[in-house]
mmCIF file of C-alpha atoms and ligand atoms in Angstrom:
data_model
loop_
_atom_site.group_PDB
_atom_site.id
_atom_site.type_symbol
_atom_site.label_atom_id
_atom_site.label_comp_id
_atom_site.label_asym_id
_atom_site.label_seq_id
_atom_site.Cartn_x
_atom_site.Cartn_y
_atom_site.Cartn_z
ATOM 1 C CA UNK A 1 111.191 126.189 60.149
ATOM 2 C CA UNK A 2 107.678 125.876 60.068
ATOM 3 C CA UNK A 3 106.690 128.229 63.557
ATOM 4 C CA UNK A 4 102.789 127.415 63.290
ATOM 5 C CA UNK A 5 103.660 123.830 63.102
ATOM 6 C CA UNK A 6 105.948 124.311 66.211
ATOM 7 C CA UNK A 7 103.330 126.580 67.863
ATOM 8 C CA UNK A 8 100.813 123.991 67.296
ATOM 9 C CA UNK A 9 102.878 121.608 69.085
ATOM 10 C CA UNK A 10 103.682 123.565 71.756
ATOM 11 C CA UNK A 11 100.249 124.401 72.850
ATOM 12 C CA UNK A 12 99.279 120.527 72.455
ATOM 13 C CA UNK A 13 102.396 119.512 74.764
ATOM 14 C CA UNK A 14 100.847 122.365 76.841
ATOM 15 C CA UNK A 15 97.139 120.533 77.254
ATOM 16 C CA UNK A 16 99.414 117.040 77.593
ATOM 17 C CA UNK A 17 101.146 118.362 80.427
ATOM 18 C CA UNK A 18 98.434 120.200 82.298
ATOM 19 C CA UNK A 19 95.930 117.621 81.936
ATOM 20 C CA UNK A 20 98.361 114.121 82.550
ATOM 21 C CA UNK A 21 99.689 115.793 86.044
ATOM 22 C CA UNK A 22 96.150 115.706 88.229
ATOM 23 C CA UNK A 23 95.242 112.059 87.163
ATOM 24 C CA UNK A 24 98.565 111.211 89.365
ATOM 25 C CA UNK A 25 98.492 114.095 91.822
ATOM 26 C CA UNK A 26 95.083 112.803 92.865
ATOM 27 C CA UNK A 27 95.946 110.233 95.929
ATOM 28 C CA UNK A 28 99.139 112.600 96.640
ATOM 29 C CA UNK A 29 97.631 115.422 98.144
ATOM 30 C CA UNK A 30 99.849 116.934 101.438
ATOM 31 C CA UNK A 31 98.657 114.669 104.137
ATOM 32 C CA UNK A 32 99.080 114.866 107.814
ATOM 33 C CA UNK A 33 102.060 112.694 107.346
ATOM 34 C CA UNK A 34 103.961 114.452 105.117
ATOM 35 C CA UNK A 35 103.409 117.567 106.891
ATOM 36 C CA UNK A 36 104.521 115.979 109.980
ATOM 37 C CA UNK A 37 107.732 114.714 108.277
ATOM 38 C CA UNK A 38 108.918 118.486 107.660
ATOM 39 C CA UNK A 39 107.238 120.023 111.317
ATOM 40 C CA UNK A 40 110.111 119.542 113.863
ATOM 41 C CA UNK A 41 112.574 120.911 111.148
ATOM 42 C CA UNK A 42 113.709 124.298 111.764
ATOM 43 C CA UNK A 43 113.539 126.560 109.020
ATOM 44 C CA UNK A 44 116.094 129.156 108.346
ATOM 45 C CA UNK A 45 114.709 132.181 106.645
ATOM 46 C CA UNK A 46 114.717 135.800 107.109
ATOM 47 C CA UNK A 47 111.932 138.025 106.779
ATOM 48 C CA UNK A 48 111.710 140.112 103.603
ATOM 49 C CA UNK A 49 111.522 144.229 103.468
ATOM 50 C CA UNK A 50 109.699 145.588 100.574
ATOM 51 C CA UNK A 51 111.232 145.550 97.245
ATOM 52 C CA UNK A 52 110.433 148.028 94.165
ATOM 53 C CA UNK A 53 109.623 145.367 91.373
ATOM 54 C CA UNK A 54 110.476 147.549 88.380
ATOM 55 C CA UNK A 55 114.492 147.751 89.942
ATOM 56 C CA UNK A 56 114.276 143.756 88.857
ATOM 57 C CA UNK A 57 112.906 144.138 85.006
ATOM 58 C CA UNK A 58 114.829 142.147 82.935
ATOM 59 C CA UNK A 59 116.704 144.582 80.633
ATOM 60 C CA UNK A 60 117.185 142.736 77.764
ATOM 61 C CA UNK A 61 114.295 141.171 77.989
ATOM 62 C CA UNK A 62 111.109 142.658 75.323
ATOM 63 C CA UNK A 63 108.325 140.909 77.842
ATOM 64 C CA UNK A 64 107.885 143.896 80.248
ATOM 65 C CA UNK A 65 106.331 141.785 82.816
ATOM 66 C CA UNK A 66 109.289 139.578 83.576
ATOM 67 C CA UNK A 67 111.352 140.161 86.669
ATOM 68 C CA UNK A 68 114.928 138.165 87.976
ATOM 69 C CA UNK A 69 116.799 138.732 91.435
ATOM 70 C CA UNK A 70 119.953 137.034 91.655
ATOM 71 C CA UNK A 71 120.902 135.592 95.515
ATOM 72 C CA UNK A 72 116.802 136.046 96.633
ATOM 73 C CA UNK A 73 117.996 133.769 98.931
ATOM 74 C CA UNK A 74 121.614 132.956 100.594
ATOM 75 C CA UNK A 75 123.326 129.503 100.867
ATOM 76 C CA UNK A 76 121.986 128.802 104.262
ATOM 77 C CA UNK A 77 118.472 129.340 103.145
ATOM 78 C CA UNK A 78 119.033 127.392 100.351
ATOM 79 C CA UNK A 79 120.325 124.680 102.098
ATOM 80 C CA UNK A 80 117.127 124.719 104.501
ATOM 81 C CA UNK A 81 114.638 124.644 101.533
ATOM 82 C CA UNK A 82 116.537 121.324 100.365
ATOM 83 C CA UNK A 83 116.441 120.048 103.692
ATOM 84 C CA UNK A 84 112.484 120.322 103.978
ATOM 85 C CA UNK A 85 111.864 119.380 99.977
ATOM 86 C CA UNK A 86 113.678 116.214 100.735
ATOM 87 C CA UNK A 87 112.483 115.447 104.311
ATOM 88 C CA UNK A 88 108.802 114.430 102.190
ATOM 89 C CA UNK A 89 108.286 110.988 102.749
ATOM 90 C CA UNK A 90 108.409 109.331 99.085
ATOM 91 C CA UNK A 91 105.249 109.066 98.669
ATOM 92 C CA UNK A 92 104.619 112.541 98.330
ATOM 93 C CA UNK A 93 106.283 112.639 95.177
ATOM 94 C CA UNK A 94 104.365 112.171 91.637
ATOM 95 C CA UNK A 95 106.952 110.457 89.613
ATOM 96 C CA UNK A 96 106.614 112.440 86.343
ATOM 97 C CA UNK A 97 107.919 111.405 82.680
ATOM 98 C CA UNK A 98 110.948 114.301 82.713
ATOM 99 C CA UNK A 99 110.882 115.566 86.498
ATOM 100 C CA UNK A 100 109.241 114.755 89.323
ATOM 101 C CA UNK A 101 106.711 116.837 91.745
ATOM 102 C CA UNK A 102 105.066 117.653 94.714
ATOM 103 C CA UNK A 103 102.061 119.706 95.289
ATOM 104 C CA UNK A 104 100.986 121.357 98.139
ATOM 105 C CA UNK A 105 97.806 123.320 98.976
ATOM 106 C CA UNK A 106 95.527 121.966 96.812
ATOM 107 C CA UNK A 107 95.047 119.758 93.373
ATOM 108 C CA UNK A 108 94.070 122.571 90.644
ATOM 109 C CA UNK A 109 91.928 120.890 88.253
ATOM 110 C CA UNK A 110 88.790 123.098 87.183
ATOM 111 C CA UNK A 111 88.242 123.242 90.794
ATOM 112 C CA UNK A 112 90.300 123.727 93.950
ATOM 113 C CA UNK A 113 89.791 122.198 97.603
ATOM 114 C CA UNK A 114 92.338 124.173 99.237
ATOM 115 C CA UNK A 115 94.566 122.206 101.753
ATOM 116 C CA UNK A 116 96.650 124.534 104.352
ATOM 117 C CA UNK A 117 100.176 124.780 103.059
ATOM 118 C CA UNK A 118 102.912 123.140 105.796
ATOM 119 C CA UNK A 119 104.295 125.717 107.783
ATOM 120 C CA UNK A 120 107.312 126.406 105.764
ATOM 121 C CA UNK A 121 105.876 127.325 103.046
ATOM 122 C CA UNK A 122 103.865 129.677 104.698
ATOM 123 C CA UNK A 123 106.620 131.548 106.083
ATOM 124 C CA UNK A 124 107.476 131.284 102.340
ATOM 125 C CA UNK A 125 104.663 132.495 100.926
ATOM 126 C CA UNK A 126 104.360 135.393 103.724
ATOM 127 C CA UNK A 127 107.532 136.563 102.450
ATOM 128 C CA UNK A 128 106.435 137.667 98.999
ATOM 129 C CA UNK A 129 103.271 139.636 100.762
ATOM 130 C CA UNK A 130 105.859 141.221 102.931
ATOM 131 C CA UNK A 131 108.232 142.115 99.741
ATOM 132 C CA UNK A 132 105.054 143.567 98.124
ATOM 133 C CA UNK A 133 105.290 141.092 95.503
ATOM 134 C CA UNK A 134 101.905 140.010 96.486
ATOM 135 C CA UNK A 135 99.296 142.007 97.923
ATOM 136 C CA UNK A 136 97.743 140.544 101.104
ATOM 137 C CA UNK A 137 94.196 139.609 99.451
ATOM 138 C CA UNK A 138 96.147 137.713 97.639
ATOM 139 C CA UNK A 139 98.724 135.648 99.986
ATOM 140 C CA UNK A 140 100.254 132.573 97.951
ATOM 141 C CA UNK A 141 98.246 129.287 99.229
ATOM 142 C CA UNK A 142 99.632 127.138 96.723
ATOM 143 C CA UNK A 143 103.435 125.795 95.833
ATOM 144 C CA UNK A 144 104.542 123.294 93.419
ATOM 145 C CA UNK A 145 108.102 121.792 93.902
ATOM 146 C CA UNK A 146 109.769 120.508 90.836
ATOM 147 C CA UNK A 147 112.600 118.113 90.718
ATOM 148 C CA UNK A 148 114.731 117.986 87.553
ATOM 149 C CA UNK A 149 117.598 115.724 87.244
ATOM 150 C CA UNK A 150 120.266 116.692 84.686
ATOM 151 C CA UNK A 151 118.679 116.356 81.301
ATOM 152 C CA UNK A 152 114.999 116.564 82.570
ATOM 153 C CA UNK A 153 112.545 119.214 81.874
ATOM 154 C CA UNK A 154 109.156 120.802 81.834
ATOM 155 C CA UNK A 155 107.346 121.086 78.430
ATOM 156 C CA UNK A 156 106.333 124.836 76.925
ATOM 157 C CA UNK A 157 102.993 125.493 78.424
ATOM 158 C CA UNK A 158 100.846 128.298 80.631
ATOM 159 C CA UNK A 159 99.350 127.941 84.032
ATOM 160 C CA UNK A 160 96.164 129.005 83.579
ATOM 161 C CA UNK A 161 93.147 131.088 84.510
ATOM 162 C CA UNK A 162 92.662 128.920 87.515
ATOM 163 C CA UNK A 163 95.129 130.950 89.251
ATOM 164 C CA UNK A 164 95.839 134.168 90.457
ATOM 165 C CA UNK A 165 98.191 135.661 87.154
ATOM 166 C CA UNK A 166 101.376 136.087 89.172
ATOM 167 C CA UNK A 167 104.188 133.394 89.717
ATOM 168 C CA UNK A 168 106.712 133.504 92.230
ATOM 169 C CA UNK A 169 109.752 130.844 91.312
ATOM 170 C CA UNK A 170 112.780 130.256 93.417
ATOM 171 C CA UNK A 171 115.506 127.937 92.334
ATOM 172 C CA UNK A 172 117.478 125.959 94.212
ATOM 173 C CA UNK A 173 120.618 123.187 93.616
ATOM 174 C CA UNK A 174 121.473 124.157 89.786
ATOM 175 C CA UNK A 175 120.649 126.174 87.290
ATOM 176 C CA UNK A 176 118.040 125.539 84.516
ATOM 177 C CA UNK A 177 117.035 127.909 81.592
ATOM 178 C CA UNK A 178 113.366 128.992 81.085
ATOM 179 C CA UNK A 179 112.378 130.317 77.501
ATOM 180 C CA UNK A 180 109.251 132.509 76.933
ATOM 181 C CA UNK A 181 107.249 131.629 73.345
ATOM 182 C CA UNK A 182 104.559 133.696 72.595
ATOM 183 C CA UNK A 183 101.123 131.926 72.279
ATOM 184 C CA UNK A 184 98.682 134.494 71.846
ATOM 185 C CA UNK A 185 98.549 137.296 69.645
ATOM 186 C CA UNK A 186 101.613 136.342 67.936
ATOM 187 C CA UNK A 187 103.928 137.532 64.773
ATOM 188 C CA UNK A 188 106.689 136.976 62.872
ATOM 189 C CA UNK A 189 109.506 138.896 64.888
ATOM 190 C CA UNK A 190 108.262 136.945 68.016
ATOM 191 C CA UNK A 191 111.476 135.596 68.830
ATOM 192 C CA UNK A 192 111.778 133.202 72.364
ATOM 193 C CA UNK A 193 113.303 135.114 75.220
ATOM 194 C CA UNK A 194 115.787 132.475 77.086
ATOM 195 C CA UNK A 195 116.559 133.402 81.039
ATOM 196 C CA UNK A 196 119.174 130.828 82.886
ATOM 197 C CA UNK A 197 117.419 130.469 86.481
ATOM 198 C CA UNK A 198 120.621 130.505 89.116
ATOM 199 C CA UNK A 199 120.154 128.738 92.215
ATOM 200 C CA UNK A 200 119.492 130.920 95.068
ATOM 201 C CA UNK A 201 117.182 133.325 92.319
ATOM 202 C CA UNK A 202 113.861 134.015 92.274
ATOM 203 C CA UNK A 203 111.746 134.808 88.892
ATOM 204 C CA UNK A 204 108.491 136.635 88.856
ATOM 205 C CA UNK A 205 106.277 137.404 85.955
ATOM 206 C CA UNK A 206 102.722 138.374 85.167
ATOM 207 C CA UNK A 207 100.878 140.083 82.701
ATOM 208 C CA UNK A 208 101.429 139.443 78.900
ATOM 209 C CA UNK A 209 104.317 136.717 80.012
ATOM 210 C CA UNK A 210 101.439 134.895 81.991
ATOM 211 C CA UNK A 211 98.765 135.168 79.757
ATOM 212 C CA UNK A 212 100.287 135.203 76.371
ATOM 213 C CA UNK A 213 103.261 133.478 76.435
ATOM 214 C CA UNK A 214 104.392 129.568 77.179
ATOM 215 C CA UNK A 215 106.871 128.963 79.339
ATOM 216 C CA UNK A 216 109.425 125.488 79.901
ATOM 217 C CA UNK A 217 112.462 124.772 81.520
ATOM 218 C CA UNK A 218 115.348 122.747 80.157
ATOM 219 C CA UNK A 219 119.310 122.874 79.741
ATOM 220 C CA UNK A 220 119.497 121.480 83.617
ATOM 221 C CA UNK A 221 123.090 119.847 83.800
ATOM 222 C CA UNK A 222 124.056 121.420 80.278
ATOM 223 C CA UNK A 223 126.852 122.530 82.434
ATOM 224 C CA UNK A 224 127.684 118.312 83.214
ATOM 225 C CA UNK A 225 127.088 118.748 86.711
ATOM 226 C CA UNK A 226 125.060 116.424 88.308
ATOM 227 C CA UNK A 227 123.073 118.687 90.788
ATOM 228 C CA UNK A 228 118.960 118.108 90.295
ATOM 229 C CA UNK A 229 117.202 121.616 90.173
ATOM 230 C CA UNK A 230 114.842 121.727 92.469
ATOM 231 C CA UNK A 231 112.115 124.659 92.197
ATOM 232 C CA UNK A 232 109.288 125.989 93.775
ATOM 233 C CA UNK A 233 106.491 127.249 92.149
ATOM 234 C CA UNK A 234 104.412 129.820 94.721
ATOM 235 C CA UNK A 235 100.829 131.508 93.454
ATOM 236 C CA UNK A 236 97.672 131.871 94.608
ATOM 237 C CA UNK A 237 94.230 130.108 93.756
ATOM 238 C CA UNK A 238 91.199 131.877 94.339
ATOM 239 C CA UNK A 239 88.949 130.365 96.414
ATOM 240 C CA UNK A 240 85.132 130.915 95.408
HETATM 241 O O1 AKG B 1 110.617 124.779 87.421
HETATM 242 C C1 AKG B 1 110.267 125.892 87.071
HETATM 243 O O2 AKG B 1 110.966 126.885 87.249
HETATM 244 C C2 AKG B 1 108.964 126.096 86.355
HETATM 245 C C3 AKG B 1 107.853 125.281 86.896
HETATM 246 C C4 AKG B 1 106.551 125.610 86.235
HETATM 247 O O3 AKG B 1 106.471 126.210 85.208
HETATM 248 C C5 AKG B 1 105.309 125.205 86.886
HETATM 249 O O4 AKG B 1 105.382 124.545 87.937
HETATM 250 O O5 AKG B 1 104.237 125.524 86.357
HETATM 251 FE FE1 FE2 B 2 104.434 126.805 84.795
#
C-alpha cells in the first residue's frame, strides 16, 4: 500500500470537500422561514450538569484528545432532534454528492457573517457550556446537520482554523463509524483509529485529533438497516 499516495489523496478529497460545500450553501443560509418552520415545535431536552471530560477518553484509543459518551441523549430527545431536523422546509437542505446538509449560523468560508442559530439549537449549544465542554467565551454559534442515507458518507478531511478547535457531534437515527488518519506530523506506525458513532452518542475531540488528524464517516447501514444517520455538528466561529 502506498500510504503517501493515500495521504495525498486524502488531503486533496479534504480541499474537494471543504471548498465544493459553500458554492451551494451560499443561497441556503437559515432564513426567517426555516426558522419559523421549527419555532412552534416544542423541544424536549434536559439541561446538562457538568461532566469531567477525562471520565469519557477513549481507552483504546492512542489520540488523547478524543472523547465518546454513549446515551448523551435518551430516546425522547432523540426523537425531538429528528422532529426539528426534518420540520426544515426542503429548501434548507444542500443536496450533497454522498449526504446531504444543512447549515445554520453562518456560511464559513474565509470569513463568517454570523446568523443567530434557531432556538433549538441554542438550547443545544447552551448545553455543552453548561456540561463544561465549552467555556462560556466560547458558546457554540454554529451547527451543521448531516444526513447520510445507508451507504453515504463524508470524505477524510479537517475543519479548519476558521473555527474554534473543539467539535461537539451528536448522532442520531443509526450508527456510522468515524476513522481518525493522521495528516500532520505523521509516521509509519500511524495506524487509523476507527470509533462506531451510536445514535443517542455524542463525540468530542480537540487538540492533536483536530489539528493533525482527518476525520470521515462511513459504514452507515453496514448493519442493512435502512435508518439515515443524521448528525449534528456544534462549534464555535470566532467572530472578529
Ligand atoms: O457526521 C459526522 O459525524 C461528521 C461531520 C463532520 O465531520 C463535519 O460536519 O465536519
Ligand atoms: Fe468534520
Amino acid at each position: 500500500m502506498d500510504f503517501r499516495k493515500l495521504l495525498r489523496q486524502a488531503k486533496a478529497d479534504a480541499v474537494h470537500e471543504r471548498n465544493n460545500i459553500p458554492k451551494k450553501v451560499q443561497e441556503k443560509q437559515s432564513t426567517d422561514e426555516q426558522k419559523e418552520s421549527t419555532a412552534k415545535l416544542v423541544f424536549a431536552f434536559s439541561p446538562r450538569t457538568v461532566l469531567n471530560l477525562e471520565d469519557y477518553a477513549v481507552p483504546s484509543c492512542h489520540i488523547k484528545s478524543i472523547y465518546y459518551m454513549e446515551e448523551w441523549i435518551n430516546e425522547v430527545e432523540e426523537a425531538s432532534i429528528l422532529e426539528h431536523v426534518h420540520a426544515a422546509p426542503s429548501s434548507a437542505w444542500v443536496e450533497l454528492k454522498a449526504r446531504r446538509l444543512q447549515v445554520h449560523g453562518g456560511l464559513v468560508t474565509t470569513s463568517f457573517t454570523p446568523s443567530r442559530l434557531p432556538q433549538w439549537l441554542c438550547i443545544l449549544a447552551q448545553s455543552f457550556v453548561d456540561a463544561g465542554v465549552f467555556h462560556a467565551k466560547f458558546t457554540p454559534n454554529h451547527a451543521l446537520i448531516n444526513d447520510y442515507a445507508p451507504g453515504e458518507e463524508i470524505l477524510p478531511h479537517e475543519d479548519g482554523p476558521m473555527y474554534y478547535p473543539l467539535v461537539a457531534i451528536i448522532s442520531t437515527g443509526a450508527t456510522g463509524r468515524m476513522t481518525f488518519r493522521r495528516h500532520r506530523n505523521t509516521s509509519p506506525q500511524d495506524a487509523p483509529f476507527y470509533l462506531n458513532l451510536a445514535r443517542r452518542s455524542l463525540l468530542i475531540f480537540t487538540h492533536d485529533a483536530y489539528t493533525d488528524y482527518l476525520h470521515s464517516i462511513d459504514n452507515v447501514g453496514i448493519d442493512n438497516s435502512t435508518a439515515h444517520r443524521i448528525s449534528l455538528t456544534i462549534r464555535h466561529v470566532p467572530t472578529a
